[in-house]
Coordinates of C-alpha atoms in Angstrom, one line a residue:
M41 CA -5.9 -6.2 30.5
S42 CA -7.2 -6.2 27.1
K43 CA -6.4 -4.3 24.2
P44 CA -8.2 -2.2 21.8
K45 CA -10.1 -3.6 19.1
L46 CA -8.9 -3.3 15.3
I47 CA -10.7 -4.3 12.4
V48 CA -8.2 -4.7 9.1
I49 CA -9.4 -5.3 5.4
L50 CA -7.0 -6.5 3.1
G51 CA -6.4 -7.9 -0.7
T52 CA -5.4 -7.4 -3.8
T53 CA -5.6 -3.8 -6.0
A54 CA -8.9 -3.7 -7.9
C55 CA -11.2 -6.1 -5.5
G56 CA -13.1 -3.7 -3.6
K57 CA -11.5 -2.8 -0.2
S58 CA -13.0 0.7 0.0
G59 CA -16.5 -0.3 -0.6
L60 CA -16.1 -2.8 1.8
G61 CA -14.8 -1.1 4.5
V62 CA -17.1 2.1 3.8
A63 CA -19.8 -0.1 4.3
L64 CA -18.7 -1.8 7.1
A65 CA -17.4 1.4 8.5
K66 CA -20.8 2.9 8.5
K67 CA -22.8 -0.3 10.1
Y68 CA -20.3 -0.4 13.0
N69 CA -19.7 3.2 13.8
G70 CA -16.2 2.8 11.8
E71 CA -14.0 5.2 11.3
I72 CA -11.2 4.1 8.5
I73 CA -7.1 4.4 8.0
S74 CA -5.7 3.9 4.8
A75 CA -2.6 1.7 4.4
D76 CA -1.2 2.8 1.1
S77 CA 1.8 3.2 0.6
R78 CA 1.0 5.8 -2.6
Q79 CA -1.9 7.5 -1.1
V80 CA -0.3 9.2 1.8
Y81 CA 0.9 11.5 -1.0
R82 CA -1.6 14.9 -2.2
G83 CA -2.1 14.4 -6.1
L84 CA -1.7 11.6 -6.8
D85 CA -5.2 10.5 -7.0
L86 CA -6.8 8.4 -10.3
G87 CA -3.4 7.0 -10.4
T88 CA -3.7 5.2 -6.9
G89 CA -7.7 4.4 -7.0
K90 CA -7.7 6.4 -4.0
V91 CA -11.4 6.9 -2.9
T92 CA -13.1 9.6 -3.5
A93 CA -15.1 12.4 -1.0
E94 CA -18.4 10.8 -2.9
E95 CA -16.9 7.1 -2.2
M96 CA -16.6 8.1 1.9
E97 CA -20.2 7.9 2.1
G98 CA -19.4 10.3 5.3
V99 CA -17.2 8.1 6.9
P100 CA -14.3 9.8 8.2
H101 CA -10.8 8.6 6.7
H102 CA -7.0 8.9 7.6
L103 CA -3.7 8.6 6.5
L104 CA -4.8 10.0 2.7
D105 CA -3.0 13.0 1.8
V106 CA -0.5 13.8 4.1
A107 CA 2.9 14.1 2.5
E108 CA 3.9 16.1 -0.7
P109 CA 5.1 14.1 -3.7
G110 CA 8.5 14.0 -3.9
E111 CA 8.8 13.7 0.5
Q112 CA 10.3 10.5 2.0
Y113 CA 7.6 8.6 3.9
S114 CA 8.3 5.7 5.3
V115 CA 6.4 3.0 7.3
A116 CA 7.9 3.9 11.3
R117 CA 6.2 7.1 10.1
F118 CA 3.0 5.4 8.8
Q119 CA 2.7 3.5 12.1
Q120 CA 3.2 6.6 14.0
E121 CA 1.0 7.9 12.3
A122 CA -1.8 5.7 12.3
Y123 CA -1.0 4.8 16.0
A124 CA -1.9 8.1 16.9
A125 CA -5.4 8.1 14.3
I126 CA -6.5 5.0 15.9
D127 CA -6.1 6.4 19.3
G128 CA -8.4 9.1 18.3
I129 CA -10.7 6.9 16.5
L130 CA -11.1 5.1 19.9
A131 CA -11.4 8.0 22.1
R132 CA -14.0 9.0 20.3
G133 CA -15.7 5.6 20.9
N134 CA -15.6 4.6 17.4
L135 CA -14.1 1.6 15.9
P136 CA -10.9 1.8 13.5
F137 CA -10.8 -0.1 10.4
L138 CA -7.4 -0.3 9.0
V139 CA -8.1 -0.6 5.4
G140 CA -5.3 -1.4 2.2
G141 CA -3.4 -3.1 0.0
T142 CA 0.1 -1.8 0.7
G143 CA 1.1 -5.3 3.8
L144 CA 4.2 -3.9 5.2
Y145 CA 2.0 -0.8 6.2
V146 CA -1.0 -3.5 7.1
R147 CA 1.6 -5.4 9.1
A148 CA 3.7 -2.7 10.6
V149 CA 0.2 -1.4 12.3
S150 CA -1.6 -4.7 13.4
E151 CA 1.3 -6.5 14.4
G152 CA 3.0 -3.6 16.5
Y153 CA 6.4 -3.5 14.5
V154 CA 9.7 -2.0 16.6
F155 CA 12.0 -0.3 15.1
H156 CA 15.5 -0.3 16.4
E157 CA 17.0 2.4 13.6
A158 CA 19.9 4.3 14.1
P159 CA 20.0 7.7 12.8
P160 CA 20.8 8.1 9.1
D161 CA 24.3 8.9 7.5
P162 CA 24.1 11.5 5.6
A163 CA 27.3 10.8 3.7
L164 CA 26.3 7.1 3.0
R165 CA 22.9 8.2 2.6
A166 CA 23.8 10.8 -0.3
E167 CA 26.1 8.3 -2.1
L168 CA 23.4 5.5 -2.1
E169 CA 20.4 7.7 -3.3
A170 CA 23.2 8.2 -6.7
L171 CA 22.7 4.4 -7.3
P172 CA 20.0 3.1 -9.9
T173 CA 17.0 1.3 -8.3
E174 CA 18.7 -2.0 -10.2
E175 CA 21.8 -1.7 -8.3
L176 CA 20.4 -0.5 -5.2
R177 CA 18.4 -4.2 -5.2
A178 CA 21.2 -6.0 -6.7
R179 CA 23.3 -5.1 -3.8
L180 CA 20.3 -5.8 -1.2
T181 CA 20.3 -9.3 -3.4
E182 CA 24.0 -10.0 -2.7
A183 CA 23.6 -9.0 0.8
G184 CA 21.2 -11.9 0.9
V185 CA 18.0 -9.1 1.6
A186 CA 14.4 -10.7 0.4
L187 CA 12.4 -7.8 -1.2
D188 CA 9.1 -8.0 -0.5
E189 CA 6.3 -6.3 -2.8
D190 CA 6.0 -3.2 -0.9
C191 CA 10.1 -2.4 -1.3
F192 CA 10.8 -3.9 -4.4
H193 CA 9.7 -0.5 -6.2
N194 CA 10.2 2.1 -3.0
R195 CA 13.4 3.6 -3.6
P196 CA 13.4 5.4 -0.1
R197 CA 13.2 1.8 1.2
L198 CA 15.8 0.5 -0.8
V199 CA 18.3 2.9 0.7
R200 CA 17.5 2.8 4.0
L201 CA 17.8 -1.1 4.0
L202 CA 21.7 -0.9 2.3
E203 CA 21.8 2.3 4.7
K204 CA 21.5 -0.4 7.1
V205 CA 23.3 -3.3 5.7
Q206 CA 26.6 -1.4 4.8
N207 CA 26.1 0.2 8.8
G208 CA 25.9 -3.9 10.4
E209 CA 22.9 -3.6 11.4
D210 CA 20.1 -6.3 11.0
P211 CA 17.9 -4.9 8.1
H212 CA 14.6 -7.2 9.4
T213 CA 15.2 -5.8 12.7
E214 CA 11.8 -4.1 12.7
R215 CA 10.2 -7.7 13.0
T216 CA 10.7 -7.5 16.8
L217 CA 6.6 -7.4 17.5
C218 CA 4.7 -5.4 20.1
P219 CA 1.3 -5.4 19.1
R220 CA -0.9 -2.5 20.6
Y221 CA -4.6 -4.3 19.2
E222 CA -6.8 -7.6 19.4
V223 CA -6.9 -7.6 15.5
L224 CA -9.3 -9.4 13.1
T225 CA -8.4 -9.5 9.7
L226 CA -11.0 -9.8 6.4
G227 CA -9.1 -10.6 3.0
I228 CA -11.0 -10.1 -0.1
N229 CA -9.6 -12.3 -3.2
F230 CA -11.0 -13.3 -6.5
P231 CA -10.5 -15.9 -8.8
R232 CA -7.6 -14.6 -11.0
E233 CA -9.4 -14.2 -13.5
T234 CA -12.0 -12.2 -12.2
V235 CA -9.2 -9.9 -10.9
C236 CA -7.8 -9.4 -14.5
R237 CA -11.2 -8.8 -15.7
R238 CA -11.6 -5.9 -13.3
I239 CA -8.2 -4.9 -13.5
D240 CA -8.5 -4.1 -17.6
E241 CA -11.6 -2.5 -16.4
R242 CA -10.7 0.0 -14.0
L243 CA -7.6 0.7 -15.8
I244 CA -10.0 1.8 -18.9
T245 CA -12.0 3.9 -16.7
R246 CA -9.4 5.9 -15.0
L247 CA -7.8 6.5 -18.3
E248 CA -10.9 8.2 -20.0
A249 CA -11.1 9.9 -15.8
G250 CA -7.8 11.6 -16.8
M251 CA -4.9 9.5 -15.1
V252 CA -2.3 10.8 -18.2
E253 CA -3.1 14.1 -17.1
E254 CA -3.0 13.8 -13.5
V255 CA 1.0 12.6 -14.0
A256 CA 1.4 15.5 -16.2
N257 CA 0.6 17.6 -14.2
L258 CA 2.6 16.9 -11.7
R259 CA 5.5 16.6 -13.5
K260 CA 4.3 19.7 -14.2
N261 CA 4.0 20.8 -11.1
G262 CA 8.1 19.8 -10.3
V263 CA 7.5 16.4 -9.1
S264 CA 10.5 14.9 -10.4
D265 CA 10.4 12.1 -13.2
E266 CA 12.8 9.8 -10.5
F267 CA 10.2 10.1 -7.8
L268 CA 7.4 8.9 -10.7
E269 CA 9.7 6.0 -11.8
G270 CA 9.7 5.1 -7.9
L271 CA 6.0 4.9 -7.6
G272 CA 6.1 2.2 -9.8
L273 CA 2.7 0.8 -11.9
E274 CA 0.2 3.4 -13.0
Y275 CA 3.5 6.7 -12.5
R276 CA 5.9 5.0 -14.1
Y277 CA 3.9 3.7 -17.0
I278 CA 2.3 7.1 -17.6
L279 CA 5.7 8.8 -17.5
R280 CA 7.6 5.9 -20.2
Y281 CA 4.3 7.2 -22.2
L282 CA 4.5 11.4 -21.9
T283 CA 8.3 10.6 -22.6
G284 CA 8.2 8.5 -25.1
A285 CA 9.6 5.0 -24.1
I286 CA 6.3 3.6 -24.7
P287 CA 5.2 5.1 -28.5
S288 CA 1.0 4.3 -27.9
E289 CA -1.9 4.2 -25.8
E290 CA -2.3 1.0 -26.6
Q291 CA 0.9 0.0 -25.4
L292 CA 0.4 1.8 -23.0
I293 CA -2.9 -0.6 -21.7
E294 CA -1.4 -3.8 -22.8
E295 CA 1.8 -2.9 -21.0
L296 CA 0.7 -1.4 -17.7
G297 CA -2.4 -3.8 -17.1
R298 CA 0.2 -6.8 -17.6
A299 CA 2.1 -5.0 -14.8
I300 CA -0.7 -4.3 -12.3
K301 CA -1.4 -7.9 -13.1
R302 CA 2.0 -9.0 -11.8
F303 CA 1.8 -7.2 -8.6
A304 CA -1.5 -8.7 -7.6
K305 CA 0.2 -11.8 -8.3
R306 CA 2.6 -10.9 -5.4
Q307 CA -0.3 -9.0 -3.1
V308 CA -1.5 -12.5 -3.0
S309 CA 1.1 -14.5 -2.0
W310 CA 2.4 -11.6 0.3
F311 CA -1.1 -12.1 2.3
K312 CA -1.5 -16.0 1.9
K313 CA 1.5 -16.0 4.3
D314 CA -0.4 -14.8 7.1
R315 CA -2.5 -17.6 9.0
D316 CA -4.5 -15.2 10.6
V317 CA -6.8 -13.6 7.6
H318 CA -10.3 -15.0 7.2
W319 CA -10.7 -14.8 3.1
L320 CA -14.5 -13.3 2.5
D321 CA -16.6 -15.5 0.3
M322 CA -16.8 -13.4 -2.8
E323 CA -19.5 -15.7 -4.4
R324 CA -22.0 -15.3 -2.1
D325 CA -22.3 -11.9 0.2
P326 CA -19.3 -11.1 1.8
A327 CA -20.6 -8.2 3.7
A328 CA -23.1 -10.8 5.6
E329 CA -19.9 -12.5 6.3
A330 CA -17.2 -9.6 7.6
G331 CA -20.9 -8.7 9.4
A332 CA -20.9 -11.8 11.1
L333 CA -17.3 -12.3 12.0
I334 CA -17.2 -8.5 13.3
E335 CA -20.6 -8.9 15.7
T336 CA -18.8 -12.2 16.8
F337 CA -15.0 -10.3 17.2
L338 CA -16.7 -7.6 19.3
L339 CA -18.5 -9.6 21.7

């Protein structure tokens, strides 16, 4: 029996995934599931590049704003909520589009990771959560656990991996696969110099729109500095600017821009491991190319 069909659109930060996803969803009667580990949180809008209501152009979006800042949100939870959203989309006779740049979230759904996790140990969890992030990374590295770009700055993920290691579990048991869908994966990527230019332009636009104020308001409303630091990138560097560790806006732009570019480079390395990605030609007409691939896929 054939599996339901799912379109995946992935790529680096600032590459236009959301816009392409909306255009294709409108054309093919689709709905979008966001695959972004930070956009699940309410109030994290400018810093995550969250699509606005206007940019959605009437296309339904799922798994945005489903958790409170500070709440633990795991890849296993994302997978279950994404499955539920996809089932609903299919039941309405629409086409699901999984769109985002968090590679682990994308693969958990598209490849059907099977999670075999023992119940957390509260005492061990408390002990590990008290450790600095650098110590968590160091212990995992010593245990031979490779850290991909999705969990490098994700404290809850680091804690859970180390908890599994210390309980004698295999930290990568989720790699057991049970795929639910037939998947077409479309990739967006520009030449490195174009990506860097787009990152610089988007950073200035978001700062002018109030990204520093967004982080300041999160702190004012009780979101912890530890949580913001753990989010990485925009939230980490703006937090350091607000606390004086970064002394000027000029230095903030310089340091944050470099960090985002390094992150984009890691994303490329992560996505290039997947041989099933159809990389769109961004110098021509990627929407038309994607449409042709989708139409063949849906036959």
